[in-house]
Amino acid sequence: MTHHVPPHQPKTPGANALLAGKAKRLLIANVWRTAAEGGAFATHDPASGALLAYLAEGTASDADIAVAAARDALVDPAWRDMKPSARGRLLWKIADLIEAHADELAELETLDQGKSWATSRMAEIPASAEQFRYYAGFANKILGQTIPTSIGYHPPGKKLFAYTTREPVGVVAAITPWNSPLLMAAMKLAPALCAGCTVVLKPAEETSLTALRLGELLVEAGLPAGVVNIVTGFGSTVGAHLAAHPDVDKVAFTGSTEVGRMIVGAAQGNLKKLTLELGGKSPAIVMPDADLQLALPGVARGIFANSGQVCVAGSRAYVHSSIHDAFVEKLALEAGKLRLGHGLDPETDLGPLVSSAQAARVASYVDEGKSSGAVIAAGGERLGIDSAFFAPTVVTAVHPEMRMMREEIFGPVIAVTPFDEPEEALVLANDTKFGLAASVWTQDLSAAHRLAAGVRAGTVWINCHSYFSPELPKGGHRESGWGYENGPQGLENYLETKAVCAVI
Ligand code: ADP
């Protein structure tokens, strides 16, 4: 089977302008510069393999200059003394600009990452704008407390007055992955800017285009110089250097658990604050009374959306044995219905994976499972040698010890396992080192909430999967991460508390 997809010419003037001509540059102190060592690397459309652009290959020296710019901006009165309401208006303006340029941002995202136009244009680009809107409203509501203390040893006749203030944590290195590039950047930039931090953003090397366009929009919005700097380049150079940098106060990272561990190691020099949103192996538990009109498309969407390249993808389904076989059959039909193609083709349901290397990685999990007895009910293969397309795949007869059941695949592959008792479903669901998310499918209210309480995960959905909103805190339990994004919790991670205690 092969899947030939022709190159796509961008339609929007904005995307054309970004992709036309010269190599892209780094954004440092609101100036677009070439990389210090002059290097560049290519970025491709994973669907057609076409070259999209050359990006500046930042190195440690660029990261140093960017961190210095961010450090200066932290105490620049234009940023430090900006009134909270003005900071809120600035965030709101960034959201407006993202919305005004949503078509071109969606086009760039789809070209660079592969995801369908609908996912980019209807879901992720608007969600990126919503991140800025949500935190715009917080900018003038960051409050300290006055605190009555019980200290008894103050001088006679004097009183104590104690209070807390909130301060930005400082210079933040935001290191983002390739699965939802603009949204992952927005989820870090919006709370960081709300808190008054400054940022060096290192987007994933596979998908940096929307971050660069966002950089132009941030300058247009009027963000003071150095508040957000963007250094494109590789994780092992720029990313690792930022994670170890003595002048970086915090790393906000989304990506693999493996790289998360490296960041923990690198950050210990100056004991950086860390938020880590890492891998997952999220279960979907389908009870015998589940409403299959909801559960079937819901479980299918939970794994196949964005071709499974979603940290919370429901890659392990546990389905009650009374409905297991019928469920597998119908899920396989759902998988088979999905039309694969270029993300910008209106007929396409699923685009390619981010690269053919990622498709090869997914294939290795499936092939290894097959050779240990797993049965393929749908899909199971790449659409051609070197292709970045991987067919939506349903697997049964899996064993909990298979690598495909223990590691994050990050592809459109779901393994379905039967269970008999809810307690057994919970044991199976929790048999993982991860704890990012889960879904529970049942019409029984008590069962739903009991299962939600029993699953070890940062998010549990009941009769839905992958529902996100900036209001909902999102984070990983166990080896799925440290800290939370979104909600008031997401802002906390960018703030320090200072306790001031005075004898008056
Ligand atoms: P994914 O494959 O899910 O994108 P990775 O963890 O490989 O996840 O990459 C996420 C981000 O981390 C990317 O921007 C990548 O360049 C960066 N990265 C990779 N290795 C390192 C490292 N050693 N230190 C810091 N960042 C890194």
Coordinates of C-alpha atoms and ligand atoms in Angstrom, one line a residue, residues 175-179 202-206 233-241 243 253-260 262-263 266 358 408 410, ligand 1:
I175 CA 10.6 24.0 25.7
T176 CA 7.8 22.6 23.5
P177 CA 7.0 19.4 21.6
W178 CA 5.9 18.9 18.0
N179 CA 2.4 17.4 18.5
K202 CA 12.6 26.8 22.2
P203 CA 10.0 25.2 19.8
A204 CA 10.4 21.6 18.6
E205 CA 12.8 21.4 15.7
E206 CA 10.3 19.5 13.6
G233 CA 17.4 24.7 17.1
F234 CA 17.9 21.2 18.5
G235 CA 17.0 19.8 21.9
S236 CA 20.4 18.4 22.6
T237 CA 22.1 21.8 22.0
V238 CA 19.7 24.7 22.7
G239 CA 17.3 22.8 24.9
A240 CA 19.9 21.2 27.0
H241 CA 21.8 24.5 27.3
A243 CA 17.9 23.5 31.0
F253 CA 8.6 21.6 29.4
T254 CA 6.2 19.4 27.5
G255 CA 7.6 16.3 25.8
S256 CA 8.8 12.8 26.5
T257 CA 9.4 11.4 29.9
E258 CA 12.9 10.5 28.8
V259 CA 13.8 14.1 28.0
G260 CA 11.9 15.2 31.1
M262 CA 17.3 14.8 31.4
I263 CA 15.9 18.2 32.2
A266 CA 20.3 19.5 34.0
Q358 CA 7.9 8.7 13.8
E408 CA 3.9 5.8 24.9
F410 CA 2.4 8.5 20.0
Ligands
ADP1 P1 8.4 14.7 21.6 O1 9.2 13.7 20.8 O2 7.2 14.3 22.3 O3 8.3 16.1 20.9 P2 10.9 15.3 23.0 O4 10.9 15.1 24.5 O5 11.8 14.5 22.2 O6 9.3 15.0 22.8 O7 11.0 16.8 22.6 C1 10.3 17.8 23.2 C2 11.2 19.1 23.2 O8 12.3 18.9 24.0 C3 11.7 19.5 21.8 O9 11.6 20.9 21.7 C4 13.1 19.0 21.9 O10 14.0 19.7 21.0 C5 13.5 19.2 23.3 N1 14.6 18.4 23.8 C6 15.1 17.3 23.3 N2 16.2 16.8 24.0 C7 16.4 17.8 25.0 C8 17.3 17.9 26.0 N3 18.3 17.0 26.2 N4 17.2 19.0 26.8 C9 16.3 19.9 26.7 N5 15.4 19.8 25.7 C10 15.4 18.8 24.8

